[in-house]
mmCIF file of C-alpha atoms in Angstrom:
data_model
loop_
_atom_site.group_PDB
_atom_site.id
_atom_site.type_symbol
_atom_site.label_atom_id
_atom_site.label_comp_id
_atom_site.label_asym_id
_atom_site.label_seq_id
_atom_site.Cartn_x
_atom_site.Cartn_y
_atom_site.Cartn_z
ATOM 1 C CA LEU A 1 0.120 -0.145 0.157
ATOM 2 C CA GLY A 2 1.386 3.620 -0.853
ATOM 3 C CA VAL A 3 0.238 6.053 1.658
ATOM 4 C CA GLN A 4 0.685 9.956 1.889
ATOM 5 C CA GLU A 5 0.542 12.673 4.443
ATOM 6 C CA VAL A 6 2.131 10.370 7.034
ATOM 7 C CA ARG A 7 3.556 12.524 10.277
ATOM 8 C CA THR A 8 6.108 9.754 11.335
ATOM 9 C CA LEU A 9 7.437 6.424 11.137
ATOM 10 C CA SER A 10 5.809 5.605 14.612
ATOM 11 C CA THR A 11 2.490 6.721 13.196
ATOM 12 C CA LEU A 12 2.560 4.282 10.469
ATOM 13 C CA THR A 13 4.005 1.415 12.315
ATOM 14 C CA GLY A 14 1.331 1.804 14.989
ATOM 15 C CA LEU A 15 -1.383 1.870 12.151
ATOM 16 C CA ALA A 16 0.366 -1.602 11.078
ATOM 17 C CA ALA A 17 -0.047 -2.556 14.511
ATOM 18 C CA LYS A 18 -3.570 -1.979 14.871
ATOM 19 C CA ILE A 19 -4.495 -3.614 11.640
ATOM 20 C CA LEU A 20 -2.744 -6.780 13.093
ATOM 21 C CA GLN A 21 -4.386 -6.438 16.059
ATOM 22 C CA ASP A 22 -7.688 -6.450 14.320
ATOM 23 C CA ASP A 23 -6.766 -9.162 12.021
ATOM 24 C CA ALA A 24 -4.048 -11.335 12.827
ATOM 25 C CA GLY A 25 -3.561 -12.541 9.453
ATOM 26 C CA ILE A 26 -2.838 -9.231 7.665
ATOM 27 C CA SER A 27 0.702 -8.278 8.759
ATOM 28 C CA TYR A 28 2.401 -4.901 7.295
ATOM 29 C CA THR A 29 5.710 -3.465 7.767
ATOM 30 C CA ALA A 30 5.669 0.706 7.619
ATOM 31 C CA TYR A 31 8.537 2.308 5.531
ATOM 32 C CA MET A 32 8.762 6.077 5.131
ATOM 33 C CA ILE A 33 11.601 8.801 4.566
ATOM 34 C CA SER A 34 11.112 11.974 5.862
ATOM 35 C CA THR A 35 12.922 15.265 4.367
ATOM 36 C CA THR A 36 9.970 17.411 3.784
ATOM 37 C CA GLY A 37 8.268 17.684 7.138
ATOM 38 C CA THR A 38 4.950 16.422 8.413
ATOM 39 C CA ILE A 39 3.561 15.284 5.245
ATOM 40 C CA ASN A 40 5.225 12.166 4.016
ATOM 41 C CA ASN A 41 4.982 9.479 1.414
ATOM 42 C CA GLY A 42 5.398 5.731 2.569
ATOM 43 C CA PHE A 43 4.169 2.113 2.323
ATOM 44 C CA LEU A 44 2.592 -0.357 4.417
ATOM 45 C CA VAL A 45 4.224 -3.884 3.043
ATOM 46 C CA ARG A 46 2.927 -7.064 3.510
ATOM 47 C CA ASP A 47 4.876 -10.093 4.383
ATOM 48 C CA THR A 48 4.468 -11.720 1.344
ATOM 49 C CA ILE A 49 6.868 -8.953 -0.386
ATOM 50 C CA THR A 50 10.630 -8.724 0.242
ATOM 51 C CA VAL A 51 11.767 -5.443 0.456
ATOM 52 C CA ASP A 52 15.447 -4.530 -0.982
ATOM 53 C CA SER A 53 15.394 -0.968 -1.051
ATOM 54 C CA VAL A 54 13.301 2.235 -0.086
ATOM 55 C CA THR A 55 14.509 5.395 -1.802
ATOM 56 C CA GLU A 56 13.357 9.026 -1.961
ATOM 57 C CA LEU A 57 13.537 10.368 -5.732
ATOM 58 C CA GLY A 58 13.880 13.995 -6.609
ATOM 59 C CA ALA A 59 13.975 15.669 -3.389
ATOM 60 C CA ASP A 60 16.716 18.226 -4.893
ATOM 61 C CA GLU A 61 14.890 19.073 -7.736
ATOM 62 C CA THR A 62 13.645 22.582 -8.314
ATOM 63 C CA LEU A 63 11.329 24.209 -10.787
ATOM 64 C CA PRO A 64 13.041 25.599 -13.715
ATOM 65 C CA ASN A 65 14.340 28.911 -13.574
ATOM 66 C CA SER A 66 13.889 28.968 -10.004
ATOM 67 C CA ASN A 67 15.387 28.058 -6.653
ATOM 68 C CA SER A 68 11.786 26.766 -5.300
ATOM 69 C CA THR A 69 11.561 23.109 -4.754
ATOM 70 C CA LEU A 70 9.978 20.945 -7.425
ATOM 71 C CA HIS A 71 8.788 18.108 -5.150
ATOM 72 C CA ASP A 72 7.340 19.280 -1.732
ATOM 73 C CA ARG A 73 6.322 15.349 -1.207
ATOM 74 C CA PRO A 74 9.226 13.818 -3.062
ATOM 75 C CA PRO A 75 7.956 10.558 -4.754
ATOM 76 C CA VAL A 76 9.421 7.269 -2.952
ATOM 77 C CA LEU A 77 10.531 3.894 -5.005
ATOM 78 C CA LEU A 78 10.456 0.464 -3.509
ATOM 79 C CA SER A 79 12.522 -2.178 -4.776
ATOM 80 C CA GLY A 80 11.484 -5.646 -3.632
ATOM 81 C CA SER A 81 10.293 -8.871 -4.683
ATOM 82 C CA TYR A 82 6.638 -10.774 -4.444
ATOM 83 C CA THR A 83 7.200 -14.246 -2.425
ATOM 84 C CA GLY A 84 3.724 -15.062 -1.709
ATOM 85 C CA GLY A 85 2.651 -17.079 -4.725
ATOM 86 C CA GLU A 86 3.024 -20.811 -5.835
ATOM 87 C CA GLY A 87 5.315 -19.872 -8.126
ATOM 88 C CA ASP A 88 8.787 -18.444 -8.432
ATOM 89 C CA PRO A 89 9.141 -15.078 -6.739
ATOM 90 C CA PHE A 90 9.214 -12.020 -9.174
ATOM 91 C CA PRO A 91 10.815 -8.630 -8.430
ATOM 92 C CA ILE A 92 8.627 -5.239 -8.606
ATOM 93 C CA LYS A 93 9.211 -1.702 -8.418
ATOM 94 C CA VAL A 94 6.738 0.663 -6.783
ATOM 95 C CA ILE A 95 6.671 4.471 -7.161
ATOM 96 C CA VAL A 96 4.462 6.359 -4.524
ATOM 97 C CA VAL A 97 3.539 9.956 -5.369
ATOM 98 C CA HIS A 98 1.501 12.921 -3.959
ATOM 99 C CA ASN A 99 1.579 15.825 -6.242
ATOM 100 C CA ARG A 100 0.775 19.338 -6.029
ATOM 101 C CA SER A 101 -3.095 19.918 -5.452
ATOM 102 C CA LEU A 102 -5.692 21.669 -7.628
ATOM 103 C CA ILE A 103 -6.030 24.563 -5.122
ATOM 104 C CA ASP A 104 -5.285 27.931 -7.002
ATOM 105 C CA GLY A 105 -4.803 25.822 -10.079
ATOM 106 C CA ASP A 106 -5.656 28.682 -12.305
ATOM 107 C CA GLN A 107 -2.358 30.757 -11.154
ATOM 108 C CA ASN A 108 0.594 30.003 -13.496
ATOM 109 C CA PHE A 109 2.905 29.133 -10.707
ATOM 110 C CA VAL A 110 0.622 26.314 -9.757
ATOM 111 C CA ARG A 111 0.290 25.305 -13.426
ATOM 112 C CA ILE A 112 3.747 25.056 -13.831
ATOM 113 C CA LYS A 113 4.665 23.303 -10.784
ATOM 114 C CA ARG A 114 1.890 20.754 -11.519
ATOM 115 C CA PHE A 115 3.096 20.008 -14.948
ATOM 116 C CA GLU A 116 6.769 20.117 -14.152
ATOM 117 C CA GLN A 117 6.196 17.431 -11.349
ATOM 118 C CA ALA A 118 4.502 15.449 -14.020
ATOM 119 C CA GLN A 119 7.377 15.624 -16.504
ATOM 120 C CA SER A 120 9.613 14.931 -13.539
ATOM 121 C CA ILE A 121 7.914 11.548 -12.595
ATOM 122 C CA ALA A 122 7.835 10.431 -16.165
ATOM 123 C CA ARG A 123 11.447 10.729 -16.360
ATOM 124 C CA MET A 124 11.529 8.323 -13.331
ATOM 125 C CA THR A 125 9.214 6.321 -14.578
ATOM 126 C CA GLN A 126 11.259 6.008 -17.781
ATOM 127 C CA ASP A 127 14.482 5.485 -15.975
ATOM 128 C CA GLN A 128 13.017 2.393 -14.511
ATOM 129 C CA GLN A 129 11.684 0.842 -17.988
ATOM 130 C CA THR A 130 15.319 1.801 -19.672
ATOM 131 C CA ALA A 131 17.162 0.052 -17.089
ATOM 132 C CA ASP A 132 14.695 -3.186 -17.083
ATOM 133 C CA PRO A 133 12.536 -3.172 -19.911
ATOM 134 C CA ASP A 134 10.846 -6.408 -18.352
ATOM 135 C CA VAL A 135 10.114 -4.133 -15.139
ATOM 136 C CA ARG A 136 6.996 -4.905 -13.355
ATOM 137 C CA LEU A 137 6.414 -1.246 -12.235
ATOM 138 C CA LEU A 138 3.432 0.507 -10.369
ATOM 139 C CA VAL A 139 3.341 4.330 -10.233
ATOM 140 C CA LEU A 140 0.574 5.095 -7.686
ATOM 141 C CA GLY A 141 -0.762 7.381 -5.025
ATOM 142 C CA ASP A 142 -2.583 11.108 -5.203
ATOM 143 C CA PHE A 143 -1.985 12.526 -8.102
ATOM 144 C CA ASN A 144 -4.546 15.222 -7.397
ATOM 145 C CA ALA A 145 -5.089 15.096 -10.992
ATOM 146 C CA TYR A 146 -8.169 13.443 -12.904
ATOM 147 C CA GLU A 147 -7.407 10.548 -15.594
ATOM 148 C CA PHE A 148 -8.394 13.168 -18.140
ATOM 149 C CA THR A 149 -6.783 16.320 -18.737
ATOM 150 C CA ASP A 150 -8.199 19.473 -16.977
ATOM 151 C CA GLY A 151 -7.441 21.572 -19.922
ATOM 152 C CA LEU A 152 -4.424 23.057 -18.332
ATOM 153 C CA ALA A 153 -2.318 20.153 -18.332
ATOM 154 C CA ASP A 154 -2.630 16.303 -18.328
ATOM 155 C CA ALA A 155 -0.637 15.402 -15.572
ATOM 156 C CA VAL A 156 -1.578 11.728 -15.244
ATOM 157 C CA GLY A 157 -1.182 11.221 -18.914
ATOM 158 C CA GLN A 158 2.445 12.825 -18.981
ATOM 159 C CA ILE A 159 3.069 10.090 -16.248
ATOM 160 C CA ALA A 160 1.632 7.634 -18.230
ATOM 161 C CA GLY A 161 2.955 8.475 -21.611
ATOM 162 C CA ASP A 162 -0.656 8.844 -22.868
ATOM 163 C CA PHE A 163 -2.007 12.173 -23.946
ATOM 164 C CA THR A 164 -2.977 14.333 -26.804
ATOM 165 C CA PRO A 165 -0.774 17.691 -26.587
ATOM 166 C CA GLU A 166 -3.211 19.926 -28.346
ATOM 167 C CA ASP A 167 -5.909 18.993 -25.454
ATOM 168 C CA SER A 168 -3.827 21.024 -22.669
ATOM 169 C CA LEU A 169 -2.697 24.665 -22.465
ATOM 170 C CA ARG A 170 0.748 23.477 -21.233
ATOM 171 C CA SER A 171 2.207 19.983 -22.675
ATOM 172 C CA GLY A 172 5.766 18.536 -23.102
ATOM 173 C CA PRO A 173 7.770 15.745 -24.788
ATOM 174 C CA ASP A 174 6.209 12.018 -24.173
ATOM 175 C CA LEU A 175 8.753 10.633 -22.310
ATOM 176 C CA VAL A 176 7.330 7.336 -21.503
ATOM 177 C CA GLU A 177 7.648 4.231 -23.589
ATOM 178 C CA PRO A 178 5.776 1.499 -23.435
ATOM 179 C CA ASN A 179 2.962 3.618 -21.813
ATOM 180 C CA LEU A 180 1.534 2.927 -18.408
ATOM 181 C CA ILE A 181 -1.726 1.745 -17.790
ATOM 182 C CA ASN A 182 -4.069 3.755 -15.652
ATOM 183 C CA GLN A 183 -6.008 0.615 -13.914
ATOM 184 C CA ILE A 184 -8.933 2.969 -12.998
ATOM 185 C CA LEU A 185 -9.829 2.744 -16.703
ATOM 186 C CA ARG A 186 -10.692 -0.799 -16.439
ATOM 187 C CA LEU A 187 -13.360 0.094 -14.101
ATOM 188 C CA PRO A 188 -17.077 0.632 -15.313
ATOM 189 C CA ALA A 189 -17.405 4.430 -15.779
ATOM 190 C CA GLU A 190 -19.728 4.745 -12.958
ATOM 191 C CA GLU A 191 -17.097 3.425 -10.393
ATOM 192 C CA ARG A 192 -14.172 5.327 -11.491
ATOM 193 C CA TYR A 193 -13.692 7.418 -8.443
ATOM 194 C CA SER A 194 -11.693 7.572 -5.532
ATOM 195 C CA PHE A 195 -12.970 10.811 -3.874
ATOM 196 C CA ASN A 196 -16.292 12.793 -3.290
ATOM 197 C CA GLN A 197 -16.172 16.528 -3.106
ATOM 198 C CA GLU A 198 -19.631 17.718 -2.145
ATOM 199 C CA GLY A 199 -21.378 14.939 -3.969
ATOM 200 C CA ASN A 200 -19.400 15.285 -7.037
ATOM 201 C CA SER A 201 -17.629 12.174 -7.488
ATOM 202 C CA GLN A 202 -13.866 12.040 -9.089
ATOM 203 C CA ALA A 203 -10.803 10.297 -9.397
ATOM 204 C CA LEU A 204 -7.547 12.076 -8.020
ATOM 205 C CA ASP A 205 -6.033 9.146 -6.763
ATOM 206 C CA HIS A 206 -4.706 6.423 -9.510
ATOM 207 C CA ILE A 207 -2.572 3.157 -9.768
ATOM 208 C CA LEU A 208 -0.565 3.229 -13.097
ATOM 209 C CA ALA A 209 0.869 -0.203 -14.344
ATOM 210 C CA SER A 210 3.391 -1.104 -16.819
#
């Protein structure tokens, strides 16, 4: 499980302990890297996964032509292997993200930041696919973006490598090949939501898979 807005590792460890208390068959280990304060990304990992490493990505990146931090909540990469099946274990890579919100999305600074974050994560994604063309990769979390363009930028599409440039005011080169697949698109349209804002159901959280 990719988790966002975690205050401390002990908080996440406490959640894992409570889950285990409620159901002895569900055991999680907590992982979190904290460099940006009290809103952090992390993982709860089942005992069917062997974890090799957990690494923060892009913490030192800045907005172009600026000293402003690009990722206020840097993506975190987990590398490991699934060992819970009947067949041979297989390696996996998971990147958890928490991108800039839609608040003040009509302001130019916010538009640029949301777009540049998407392009940065697209490069992270492609780095994994270039290093291993057969990688089993997931990019998941709170994208704070829809499964389609909002007209300003197609943040999810840029990360997945699946977008139409002329549909957005801000668009960049397609950095991801092969494309990732947004798993929410496999659901019936009426079930494509992760959030309800005053009766408006919408998907701001996504799981993209190689």
